[in-house]
CSV table of C-alpha atoms and ligand atoms in Angstrom, one decimal:
chain,number,residue,atom,x,y,z
A,139,UNK,CA,-32.5,27.6,-1.5
A,140,UNK,CA,-34.3,30.8,-3.0
A,141,UNK,CA,-37.4,31.1,-1.6
A,142,UNK,CA,-40.2,32.3,-4.0
A,143,UNK,CA,-41.9,35.6,-3.0
A,144,UNK,CA,-45.4,35.7,-2.3
A,145,UNK,CA,-46.6,38.8,-4.3
A,146,UNK,CA,-48.5,38.8,-7.5
A,147,UNK,CA,-46.6,41.8,-9.3
A,148,UNK,CA,-43.1,40.8,-9.0
A,149,UNK,CA,-40.9,42.1,-11.4
A,150,UNK,CA,-39.9,40.4,-14.4
A,151,UNK,CA,-36.1,40.0,-13.2
A,152,UNK,CA,-37.4,38.3,-10.6
A,153,UNK,CA,-39.2,35.7,-12.8
A,154,UNK,CA,-36.2,35.3,-14.8
A,155,UNK,CA,-33.7,34.7,-11.6
A,156,UNK,CA,-36.2,32.2,-10.4
A,157,UNK,CA,-36.0,30.4,-13.8
A,158,UNK,CA,-32.4,30.4,-13.4
A,159,UNK,CA,-32.2,29.0,-10.0
A,160,UNK,CA,-34.5,26.2,-11.1
A,161,UNK,CA,-32.7,25.1,-14.1
A,162,UNK,CA,-29.2,25.3,-12.5
A,163,UNK,CA,-31.0,23.2,-9.8
A,164,UNK,CA,-32.1,20.6,-12.7
A,165,UNK,CA,-28.4,20.8,-14.5
A,166,UNK,CA,-26.5,20.6,-11.1
A,167,UNK,CA,-29.1,17.4,-9.9
A,168,UNK,CA,-28.2,15.7,-13.1
A,169,UNK,CA,-24.2,16.3,-12.7
A,170,UNK,CA,-24.5,14.9,-9.4
A,171,UNK,CA,-26.5,11.5,-10.7
A,172,UNK,CA,-23.8,11.7,-13.6
A,173,UNK,CA,-20.7,11.9,-11.1
A,174,UNK,CA,-22.2,9.0,-8.7
A,175,UNK,CA,-22.4,6.6,-11.8
A,176,UNK,CA,-19.1,7.6,-13.0
A,177,UNK,CA,-17.8,6.5,-9.5
A,178,UNK,CA,-19.5,3.6,-9.2
A,179,UNK,CA,-18.5,2.5,-12.8
A,180,UNK,CA,-14.6,3.2,-12.1
A,181,UNK,CA,-14.9,1.3,-8.7
A,182,UNK,CA,-16.3,-1.8,-10.5
A,183,UNK,CA,-13.9,-1.5,-13.3
A,184,UNK,CA,-10.9,-1.1,-10.8
A,185,UNK,CA,-11.9,-4.3,-10.0
A,186,UNK,CA,-11.3,-6.0,-13.3
A,187,UNK,CA,-14.0,-8.5,-13.0
A,188,UNK,CA,-17.3,-6.2,-13.6
A,189,UNK,CA,-19.4,-9.8,-13.7
A,190,UNK,CA,-18.8,-10.4,-9.9
A,191,UNK,CA,-21.2,-9.3,-7.4
A,192,UNK,CA,-18.6,-8.2,-4.9
A,193,UNK,CA,-15.7,-5.7,-6.0
A,194,UNK,CA,-13.0,-7.8,-4.5
A,195,UNK,CA,-10.9,-10.2,-6.5
A,196,UNK,CA,-8.3,-12.6,-5.6
A,197,UNK,CA,-5.3,-13.1,-7.4
A,198,UNK,CA,-4.4,-16.4,-5.2
A,199,UNK,CA,-2.0,-17.8,-7.9
A,200,UNK,CA,0.3,-15.1,-7.5
A,201,UNK,CA,0.6,-14.2,-4.3
A,202,UNK,CA,3.2,-15.4,-1.9
A,203,UNK,CA,0.4,-16.0,0.9
A,204,UNK,CA,-1.9,-18.4,-0.9
A,205,UNK,CA,-5.7,-16.9,-0.7
A,206,UNK,CA,-4.8,-13.3,0.3
A,207,UNK,CA,-4.3,-10.0,-2.2
A,208,UNK,CA,-2.8,-7.2,-1.1
A,209,UNK,CA,-4.9,-4.0,-1.7
A,210,UNK,CA,-3.0,-0.4,-2.7
A,211,UNK,CA,-5.1,2.5,-2.7
A,212,UNK,CA,-2.7,5.3,-2.9
A,213,UNK,CA,-4.5,9.2,-3.8
A,214,UNK,CA,-1.6,11.5,-4.9
A,215,UNK,CA,-3.7,14.6,-4.0
A,216,UNK,CA,-1.0,17.5,-2.7
A,217,UNK,CA,-3.6,18.5,0.0
A,218,UNK,CA,-4.2,15.1,1.1
A,219,UNK,CA,-1.9,12.3,0.2
A,220,UNK,CA,-3.3,9.1,0.9
A,221,UNK,CA,-1.4,5.5,1.0
A,222,UNK,CA,-3.6,2.5,2.2
A,223,UNK,CA,-3.0,-0.9,1.9
A,224,UNK,CA,-4.6,-3.8,3.0
A,225,UNK,CA,-5.4,-7.8,2.8
A,226,UNK,CA,-8.4,-9.3,1.2
A,227,UNK,CA,-9.1,-12.8,0.8
A,228,UNK,CA,-12.5,-14.4,-1.0
A,229,UNK,CA,-14.1,-14.1,2.1
A,230,UNK,CA,-16.8,-11.4,2.9
A,231,UNK,CA,-16.5,-11.5,6.4
A,232,UNK,CA,-13.2,-11.0,6.5
A,233,UNK,CA,-13.0,-8.3,3.8
A,234,UNK,CA,-16.3,-6.4,5.2
A,235,UNK,CA,-14.5,-6.2,8.8
A,236,UNK,CA,-11.3,-5.2,7.3
A,237,UNK,CA,-13.1,-2.1,4.6
A,238,UNK,CA,-14.9,-1.1,7.6
A,239,UNK,CA,-11.7,-0.3,9.7
A,240,UNK,CA,-10.2,1.2,6.5
A,241,UNK,CA,-13.0,3.5,5.9
A,242,UNK,CA,-13.3,4.3,9.2
A,243,UNK,CA,-9.5,5.7,9.6
A,244,UNK,CA,-10.1,7.3,5.9
A,245,UNK,CA,-13.0,9.2,7.2
A,246,UNK,CA,-11.5,10.2,10.5
A,247,UNK,CA,-8.6,11.7,8.1
A,248,UNK,CA,-10.5,13.5,5.8
A,249,UNK,CA,-12.9,15.0,8.8
A,250,UNK,CA,-9.8,16.6,10.5
A,251,UNK,CA,-8.7,17.6,7.4
A,252,UNK,CA,-11.8,19.8,6.5
A,253,UNK,CA,-12.1,21.0,9.8
A,254,UNK,CA,-8.8,22.7,9.7
A,255,UNK,CA,-9.5,23.9,6.1
A,256,UNK,CA,-12.7,25.5,7.4
A,257,UNK,CA,-10.8,27.6,10.2
A,258,UNK,CA,-9.0,28.3,7.1
A,259,UNK,CA,-5.6,26.5,7.9
A,260,UNK,CA,-3.7,25.2,5.0
A,261,UNK,CA,-2.2,22.2,6.1
A,262,UNK,CA,-0.7,19.1,4.4
A,263,UNK,CA,-1.9,15.9,6.1
A,264,UNK,CA,-1.1,12.5,5.3
A,265,UNK,CA,-2.6,8.9,5.9
A,266,UNK,CA,-0.6,6.0,5.6
A,267,UNK,CA,-1.8,2.2,6.6
A,268,UNK,CA,0.6,-0.2,5.9
A,269,UNK,CA,0.9,-3.9,7.2
A,270,UNK,CA,2.7,-7.0,8.0
A,271,UNK,CA,1.9,-10.4,7.2
A,272,UNK,CA,2.6,-13.5,9.2
A,273,UNK,CA,1.8,-17.1,8.6
A,274,UNK,CA,1.0,-20.1,10.8
A,275,UNK,CA,1.8,-23.5,9.6
A,276,UNK,CA,-2.3,-24.1,10.3
A,277,UNK,CA,-2.9,-21.7,7.5
A,278,UNK,CA,-3.9,-19.2,9.7
A,279,UNK,CA,-2.7,-15.7,8.7
A,280,UNK,CA,-2.0,-12.5,11.4
A,281,UNK,CA,-2.1,-9.2,9.4
A,282,UNK,CA,-0.7,-6.4,11.9
A,283,UNK,CA,-2.1,-3.1,10.3
A,284,UNK,CA,0.2,0.1,11.2
A,285,UNK,CA,-2.3,3.3,10.6
A,286,UNK,CA,-0.4,6.5,10.5
A,287,UNK,CA,-1.9,9.9,10.4
A,288,UNK,CA,-0.7,13.3,10.1
A,289,UNK,CA,-2.9,16.3,10.3
A,290,UNK,CA,-0.4,19.2,11.7
A,291,UNK,CA,1.5,19.6,14.9
A,292,UNK,CA,4.7,17.8,15.8
A,293,UNK,CA,4.0,14.3,15.7
A,294,UNK,CA,1.2,12.4,13.5
A,295,UNK,CA,-0.7,9.4,15.3
A,296,UNK,CA,0.2,5.8,15.0
A,297,UNK,CA,-2.3,3.0,15.6
A,298,UNK,CA,-1.9,-1.0,15.5
A,299,UNK,CA,-4.7,-3.1,14.5
A,300,UNK,CA,-4.7,-6.7,14.0
A,301,UNK,CA,-6.7,-9.0,11.6
A,302,UNK,CA,-6.7,-12.7,11.6
A,303,UNK,CA,-7.8,-15.5,8.9
A,304,UNK,CA,-7.1,-18.6,7.5
A,305,UNK,CA,-8.8,-18.9,3.7
A,306,UNK,CA,-8.2,-22.8,4.1
A,307,UNK,CA,-10.7,-23.2,6.8
A,308,UNK,CA,-12.5,-19.8,6.4
A,309,UNK,CA,-11.6,-19.3,10.2
A,310,UNK,CA,-10.6,-16.1,12.1
A,311,UNK,CA,-8.5,-16.8,15.9
A,312,UNK,CA,-8.6,-15.0,18.9
A,313,UNK,CA,-6.1,-14.8,21.9
A,314,UNK,CA,-8.7,-16.9,23.8
A,315,UNK,CA,-8.6,-19.7,21.2
A,316,UNK,CA,-4.8,-19.5,21.6
A,317,UNK,CA,-5.1,-20.0,25.3
A,318,UNK,CA,-8.0,-22.1,25.6
A,319,UNK,CA,-10.1,-19.5,26.7
A,320,UNK,CA,-8.7,-20.2,30.4
A,321,UNK,CA,-8.5,-17.1,32.4
A,322,UNK,CA,-6.1,-19.0,34.9
A,323,UNK,CA,-3.5,-18.8,32.3
A,324,UNK,CA,-3.8,-14.6,32.0
A,325,UNK,CA,-1.6,-14.2,34.6
A,326,UNK,CA,1.9,-16.1,33.6
A,327,UNK,CA,0.7,-14.4,29.7
A,328,UNK,CA,1.1,-11.2,31.4
A,329,UNK,CA,4.5,-12.5,33.2
A,330,UNK,CA,6.0,-13.5,30.1
A,331,UNK,CA,5.5,-10.4,28.4
A,332,UNK,CA,6.4,-8.2,31.0
A,333,UNK,CA,9.6,-10.6,31.4
A,334,UNK,CA,10.3,-9.9,27.8
A,335,UNK,CA,9.7,-6.2,27.7
A,336,UNK,CA,12.4,-5.5,30.4
A,337,UNK,CA,14.8,-7.8,29.2
A,338,UNK,CA,14.9,-6.7,25.6
A,339,UNK,CA,17.9,-4.2,25.1
A,340,UNK,CA,16.1,-1.9,22.7
A,341,UNK,CA,13.2,-1.3,24.5
A,342,UNK,CA,14.0,-2.2,28.6
A,343,UNK,CA,15.2,1.6,29.3
A,344,UNK,CA,12.4,3.0,27.1
A,345,UNK,CA,9.8,1.8,29.2
A,346,UNK,CA,7.1,3.8,31.1
A,347,UNK,CA,6.9,1.2,34.2
A,348,UNK,CA,3.0,2.3,35.3
A,349,UNK,CA,2.0,2.1,31.5
A,350,UNK,CA,3.7,-1.3,31.3
A,351,UNK,CA,1.8,-2.7,34.2
A,352,UNK,CA,-1.5,-1.3,32.7
A,353,UNK,CA,-1.4,-2.5,29.5
A,354,UNK,CA,-0.2,-5.9,30.3
A,355,UNK,CA,-2.5,-6.6,33.3
A,356,UNK,CA,-4.1,-10.1,33.0
A,357,UNK,CA,-7.2,-9.5,30.9
A,358,UNK,CA,-8.1,-10.9,27.9
A,359,UNK,CA,-8.4,-7.3,26.5
A,360,UNK,CA,-4.5,-6.2,26.8
A,361,UNK,CA,-3.7,-9.4,24.5
A,362,UNK,CA,-5.8,-8.8,21.4
A,363,UNK,CA,-3.1,-7.7,19.2
A,364,UNK,CA,-0.6,-10.1,18.7
A,365,UNK,CA,0.8,-11.9,15.7
A,366,UNK,CA,1.3,-15.7,15.4
A,367,UNK,CA,4.0,-17.6,13.7
A,368,UNK,CA,5.3,-20.9,13.6
A,369,UNK,CA,7.8,-20.2,16.3
A,370,UNK,CA,6.5,-17.7,18.4
A,371,UNK,CA,3.5,-14.9,19.6
A,372,UNK,CA,4.3,-11.4,19.0
A,373,UNK,CA,2.2,-9.1,21.3
A,374,UNK,CA,1.9,-5.8,19.8
A,375,UNK,CA,1.3,-2.5,21.8
A,376,UNK,CA,0.7,1.3,20.4
A,377,UNK,CA,3.1,4.1,19.9
A,378,UNK,CA,3.5,5.9,23.2
A,379,UNK,CA,1.6,3.2,25.0
A,380,UNK,CA,4.0,1.9,27.0
A,381,UNK,CA,7.2,3.1,25.9
A,382,UNK,CA,9.1,6.3,24.5
A,383,UNK,CA,8.8,7.3,21.0
A,384,UNK,CA,12.2,6.3,20.4
A,385,UNK,CA,11.1,2.7,20.4
A,386,UNK,CA,8.8,2.9,17.8
A,387,UNK,CA,5.8,0.3,17.9
A,388,UNK,CA,7.0,-1.8,21.0
A,389,UNK,CA,6.5,-5.4,20.9
A,390,UNK,CA,7.1,-8.6,23.1
A,391,UNK,CA,8.2,-11.5,20.8
A,392,UNK,CA,7.7,-14.9,23.0
A,393,UNK,CA,8.5,-18.1,21.9
A,394,UNK,CA,6.0,-20.9,21.8
A,395,UNK,CA,8.4,-23.1,23.2
A,396,UNK,CA,8.5,-20.6,26.5
A,397,UNK,CA,4.2,-21.0,26.4
A,398,UNK,CA,4.1,-24.7,25.6
A,399,UNK,CA,2.3,-25.3,29.0
A,400,UNK,CA,-0.3,-22.7,28.5
A,401,UNK,CA,-1.2,-23.2,24.9
A,402,UNK,CA,-4.3,-24.9,23.9
A,403,UNK,CA,-3.7,-28.3,22.4
A,404,UNK,CA,-4.2,-26.7,19.0
A,405,UNK,CA,-1.4,-24.8,18.7
A,406,UNK,CA,1.4,-26.9,20.3
A,407,UNK,CA,3.6,-27.0,17.3
A,408,UNK,CA,6.7,-28.5,18.3
A,409,UNK,CA,6.3,-31.5,16.2
A,410,UNK,CA,4.9,-29.4,13.3
A,411,UNK,CA,7.8,-26.9,13.2
A,412,UNK,CA,10.3,-28.6,11.3
A,413,UNK,CA,7.9,-29.5,8.0
A,414,UNK,CA,7.5,-26.1,7.7
A,415,UNK,CA,10.5,-24.6,7.7
A,416,UNK,CA,11.4,-25.9,3.9
A,417,UNK,CA,9.1,-23.4,2.7
A,418,UNK,CA,11.4,-20.6,2.8
A,419,UNK,CA,12.0,-19.4,-0.4
A,420,UNK,CA,15.4,-19.4,-2.3
A,421,UNK,CA,14.7,-17.0,-4.8
A,422,UNK,CA,18.0,-15.3,-5.2
A,423,UNK,CA,19.4,-17.1,-8.2
A,424,UNK,CA,20.8,-15.1,-10.8
A,425,UNK,CA,19.5,-14.9,-14.2
A,426,UNK,CA,22.3,-13.9,-16.9
A,427,UNK,CA,20.0,-14.6,-19.7
A,428,UNK,CA,19.6,-11.0,-20.5
A,429,UNK,CA,23.2,-9.9,-22.3
A,430,UNK,CA,21.2,-10.0,-25.9
A,431,UNK,CA,18.8,-7.5,-24.7
A,432,UNK,CA,21.5,-5.2,-23.1
A,433,UNK,CA,23.1,-5.3,-26.3
A,434,UNK,CA,20.1,-4.4,-28.6
A,435,UNK,CA,19.3,-1.6,-26.2
A,436,UNK,CA,23.0,-0.6,-26.4
A,437,UNK,CA,22.5,-0.2,-30.3
A,438,UNK,CA,19.4,1.8,-30.2
A,439,UNK,CA,20.9,4.4,-28.1
A,440,UNK,CA,23.1,5.3,-31.3
A,441,UNK,CA,20.1,6.2,-33.3
A,442,UNK,CA,18.8,9.7,-33.8
A,443,UNK,CA,15.3,9.3,-32.1
A,444,UNK,CA,13.5,11.1,-29.8
A,445,UNK,CA,13.0,9.4,-26.8
A,446,UNK,CA,10.7,8.8,-23.8
A,447,UNK,CA,10.8,7.1,-21.0
A,448,UNK,CA,7.8,5.6,-19.6
A,449,UNK,CA,7.3,4.6,-15.7
A,450,UNK,CA,5.2,2.6,-13.6
A,451,UNK,CA,4.7,3.1,-10.1
A,452,UNK,CA,3.1,1.2,-7.0
A,453,UNK,CA,3.1,-2.0,-8.7
A,454,UNK,CA,3.6,-4.9,-9.3
A,455,UNK,CA,0.3,-6.3,-9.7
A,456,UNK,CA,-0.9,-9.7,-11.1
A,457,UNK,CA,-3.3,-8.4,-13.6
A,458,UNK,CA,-2.1,-5.0,-14.6
A,459,UNK,CA,1.4,-5.5,-14.6
A,460,UNK,CA,1.2,-8.6,-16.6
A,461,UNK,CA,-1.0,-6.9,-19.3
A,462,UNK,CA,1.3,-3.6,-19.2
A,463,UNK,CA,4.5,-6.1,-20.2
A,464,UNK,CA,2.5,-7.8,-23.0
A,465,UNK,CA,1.6,-4.1,-24.5
A,466,UNK,CA,5.2,-3.3,-23.9
A,467,UNK,CA,6.3,-6.3,-25.7
A,468,UNK,CA,4.1,-5.6,-28.6
A,469,UNK,CA,6.0,-2.4,-29.4
A,470,UNK,CA,9.4,-4.0,-28.4
A,471,UNK,CA,9.1,-0.8,-25.8
A,472,UNK,CA,11.6,-0.9,-22.5
A,473,UNK,CA,10.2,0.7,-19.4
A,474,UNK,CA,11.1,1.7,-15.8
A,475,UNK,CA,8.9,-0.1,-13.1
A,476,UNK,CA,9.0,1.8,-9.5
A,477,UNK,CA,7.6,-0.8,-7.2
A,478,UNK,CA,6.7,-1.1,-3.5
A,479,UNK,CA,8.5,-3.5,-1.8
A,480,UNK,CA,5.2,-5.0,0.3
A,481,UNK,CA,3.7,-5.5,-3.2
A,482,UNK,CA,7.0,-7.1,-4.2
A,483,UNK,CA,6.6,-9.0,-1.3
A,484,UNK,CA,3.2,-10.3,-2.4
A,485,UNK,CA,4.0,-10.9,-6.0
A,486,UNK,CA,7.3,-12.0,-6.4
A,487,UNK,CA,6.8,-13.7,-9.5
A,488,UNK,CA,5.4,-10.5,-11.3
A,489,UNK,CA,8.5,-8.5,-10.2
A,490,UNK,CA,10.6,-11.6,-11.5
A,491,UNK,CA,8.6,-11.2,-15.0
A,492,UNK,CA,9.4,-7.3,-15.4
A,493,UNK,CA,12.7,-7.8,-14.8
A,494,UNK,CA,13.1,-10.6,-17.1
A,495,UNK,CA,11.6,-9.0,-19.7
A,496,UNK,CA,14.5,-6.6,-19.6
A,497,UNK,CA,13.0,-3.6,-18.0
A,498,UNK,CA,14.3,-1.2,-15.4
A,499,UNK,CA,13.7,-2.2,-11.8
A,500,UNK,CA,13.1,1.3,-9.7
A,501,UNK,CA,12.7,1.4,-5.8
A,502,UNK,CA,9.4,3.2,-4.4
A,503,UNK,CA,9.8,2.6,-0.6
A,504,UNK,CA,8.1,0.0,1.1
A,505,UNK,CA,4.9,1.5,2.6
A,506,UNK,CA,4.4,4.8,0.3
A,507,UNK,CA,5.3,7.3,2.9
A,508,UNK,CA,5.8,10.9,2.5
A,509,UNK,CA,9.5,10.9,3.1
A,510,UNK,CA,9.9,14.6,4.0
A,511,UNK,CA,8.3,14.2,7.2
A,512,UNK,CA,10.1,10.8,8.0
A,513,UNK,CA,13.3,10.3,10.1
A,514,UNK,CA,16.7,9.2,8.7
A,515,UNK,CA,16.1,6.1,10.2
A,516,UNK,CA,12.6,5.5,8.9
A,517,UNK,CA,13.9,6.4,5.2
A,518,UNK,CA,16.7,4.1,5.1
A,519,UNK,CA,14.2,1.4,6.3
A,520,UNK,CA,11.9,1.9,3.9
A,521,UNK,CA,14.5,2.3,0.9
A,522,UNK,CA,16.9,-0.3,2.3
A,523,UNK,CA,14.1,-3.0,3.0
A,524,UNK,CA,12.8,-2.4,-0.9
A,525,UNK,CA,15.8,-2.8,-2.7
A,526,UNK,CA,16.5,-5.8,-0.9
A,527,UNK,CA,13.4,-7.6,-1.6
A,528,UNK,CA,13.6,-6.5,-5.2
A,529,UNK,CA,17.3,-8.5,-5.4
A,530,UNK,CA,16.5,-11.2,-3.7
A,531,UNK,CA,13.0,-12.0,-5.5
A,532,UNK,CA,14.4,-10.8,-9.0
A,533,UNK,CA,18.2,-11.4,-9.0
A,534,UNK,CA,18.7,-7.9,-10.2
A,535,UNK,CA,19.3,-4.6,-8.4
A,536,UNK,CA,17.2,-1.8,-8.4
A,537,UNK,CA,19.0,1.0,-10.2
A,538,UNK,CA,16.8,4.1,-9.7
A,539,UNK,CA,14.7,5.7,-6.9
A,540,UNK,CA,11.5,7.5,-6.9
A,541,UNK,CA,10.5,9.3,-3.8
A,542,UNK,CA,6.6,8.9,-3.3
A,543,UNK,CA,4.2,12.3,-4.0
A,544,UNK,CA,7.8,13.0,-5.8
A,545,UNK,CA,8.4,14.4,-2.3
A,546,UNK,CA,11.9,14.9,-1.2
A,547,UNK,CA,14.5,17.0,1.0
A,548,UNK,CA,18.1,16.6,1.6
A,549,UNK,CA,17.7,14.0,4.3
A,550,UNK,CA,16.0,11.8,1.4
A,551,UNK,CA,18.7,12.6,-0.7
A,552,UNK,CA,21.5,11.3,2.0
A,553,UNK,CA,19.8,8.1,2.5
A,554,UNK,CA,19.5,7.2,-1.3
A,555,UNK,CA,22.6,5.8,-3.0
A,556,UNK,CA,20.4,5.3,-6.0
A,557,UNK,CA,19.5,8.5,-8.3
A,558,UNK,CA,16.4,9.9,-7.7
A,559,UNK,CA,14.0,10.3,-10.6
A,560,UNK,CA,10.6,12.8,-10.9
A,561,UNK,CA,9.0,13.2,-14.3
A,562,UNK,CA,7.8,15.9,-16.4
A,563,UNK,CA,4.4,14.6,-17.7
A,564,UNK,CA,1.8,13.6,-15.2
A,565,UNK,CA,-0.9,11.1,-16.6
A,566,UNK,CA,-3.2,11.5,-13.5
A,567,UNK,CA,-4.0,8.2,-14.2
A,568,UNK,CA,-4.9,7.8,-10.4
A,569,UNK,CA,-7.3,10.0,-10.5
A,570,UNK,CA,-9.5,10.1,-13.6
A,571,UNK,CA,-9.3,6.1,-14.2
A,572,UNK,CA,-10.0,6.7,-18.0
A,573,UNK,CA,-7.9,4.7,-20.4
A,574,UNK,CA,-8.8,7.7,-23.2
A,575,UNK,CA,-7.6,10.4,-20.8
A,576,UNK,CA,-4.1,8.5,-20.7
A,577,UNK,CA,-3.7,9.6,-24.3
A,578,UNK,CA,-4.8,12.6,-24.0
A,579,UNK,CA,-2.3,13.7,-21.0
A,580,UNK,CA,0.6,12.4,-23.2
A,581,UNK,CA,-0.1,14.1,-26.3
A,582,UNK,CA,-0.3,17.6,-24.1
A,583,UNK,CA,2.9,17.4,-22.7
A,584,UNK,CA,5.3,14.9,-24.0
A,585,UNK,CA,8.5,16.2,-25.8
A,586,UNK,CA,12.0,14.5,-26.4
A,587,UNK,CA,13.8,13.4,-23.1
A,588,UNK,CA,10.3,13.3,-21.3
A,589,UNK,CA,9.7,10.9,-18.3
A,590,UNK,CA,6.0,10.1,-18.1
A,591,UNK,CA,4.2,8.7,-14.9
A,592,UNK,CA,1.9,6.2,-14.9
A,593,UNK,CA,0.7,3.6,-12.2
A,594,UNK,CA,0.5,-0.4,-12.9
A,595,UNK,CA,-2.3,-1.0,-10.1
A,596,UNK,CA,-5.1,0.6,-12.2
A,597,UNK,CA,-6.9,-1.5,-15.1
A,598,UNK,CA,-7.6,1.8,-16.9
A,599,UNK,CA,-3.7,2.6,-17.1
A,600,UNK,CA,-3.1,-1.0,-18.8
A,601,UNK,CA,-6.3,-0.5,-21.2
A,602,UNK,CA,-5.1,2.9,-22.4
A,603,UNK,CA,-1.4,2.1,-22.6
A,604,UNK,CA,-1.7,0.7,-26.4
A,605,UNK,CA,-2.9,3.6,-27.4
A,606,UNK,CA,-0.4,5.7,-26.2
A,607,UNK,CA,2.5,3.8,-27.4
A,608,UNK,CA,1.2,3.7,-30.8
A,609,UNK,CA,0.9,7.5,-30.7
A,610,UNK,CA,4.3,7.9,-29.6
A,611,UNK,CA,6.1,5.7,-31.6
A,612,UNK,CA,3.9,7.1,-34.8
A,613,UNK,CA,5.7,10.5,-33.7
A,614,UNK,CA,9.0,8.8,-33.9
A,615,UNK,CA,9.9,8.6,-30.3
A,616,UNK,CA,12.0,5.6,-29.1
A,617,UNK,CA,11.2,3.9,-25.8
A,618,UNK,CA,14.0,3.9,-23.0
A,619,UNK,CA,14.6,3.3,-19.0
A,620,UNK,CA,14.9,6.6,-16.9
A,621,UNK,CA,18.8,5.5,-16.6
A,622,UNK,CA,19.1,5.0,-20.6
A,623,UNK,CA,17.7,8.6,-21.0
A,624,UNK,CA,20.1,9.8,-18.1
A,625,UNK,CA,23.4,8.6,-19.5
B,231,LIG,ZN1,3.4,6.3,-5.9
């Protein structure tokens, strides 16, 4: 801040300067207040239920894992791309614990990026947090979070973290619980894990034996990262901790039968196992009821209208996608949904609704990574796993592919059988979260043949869509899918 000089006879330009300084401080201050108000109202809005005290709502009805929802936060800022996904429940202790971990990871990442920028290095980093969900018949879920951060150099860092929650009972679980808190069982656990690692053909040749010994020493602390399923306990290690990078994330999966003698009575599940196997979904029924819609679309193709393709990325979402489907129906508009495999897994019914309404299904990878930095194997896994779940759940194949952040290179093109679709109208809806701005961006740059980018995980996008469709319809546009546009 500027110091006010003490002399009495200061010149008049000094008075002006001081006045300006004070004025700009006042204006700057109010702007900051405005900004903080704006961001807090935006984050409330984001939950869709402003009235509840905690900004987390759980769409339990539509999730494949009752009591759990998947949260997806994506920042498309080209300098610091971030894609973070994590589970949330109605339990605040569980939610707070996970959010604390996520916040730490995000803060750490932005601090490192800022540090590089301060020394004048222009680097593009990446933060990607994804998770796997495992369920046990007791209602206990294990969530294995994988945090990948890259801030320059040859390799990024990968960290595994695990969380546990049973929405039926509100309880968590520890490895000590599973083994009756008995230290005498530790050496047997350790031995079972070592045996599994040294017999796994995918891992055994890459193990660092000293590190294996250290990380499987018979102490509870070594076994904190695990997933409990009906059949097995899967132990996780950090990348590079016990094996070469080629292995990826090393795991040791040990059948519960084998551990039976060591397990606490509560977790001896042989007798329960059969009961739960019936839960596997058979959602592969093909739906042939869409013939009429296809015919209608073909008819539309012959008209002379200007055409525009609406695209929605990063979904599906129970509330936002559903509202968008209603708005599209009102205007008899067809669109393309570039879905994340991780969210299709959580919300199969919503993905199915998108298909049933006659929209084009697009693939947007499973975890939303920057594919330009990924290996060919990782790229093909991301694309293929997502195509598989989309077809399994909806009975229809994904017909186009949009790489996250629009980032691709020759390796990505080689790994994708689907046409790569980008966009020319960016609504920046992920950034402003303002329903009115959606229309402003569309008005500014839409022309015949445009592909408009939006995201169906933001409530503001669903809220602003009606005005966008009304405007485009008025301008004489016809709404088509990206494949129809490229025919
Ligand atoms: Zn995206």
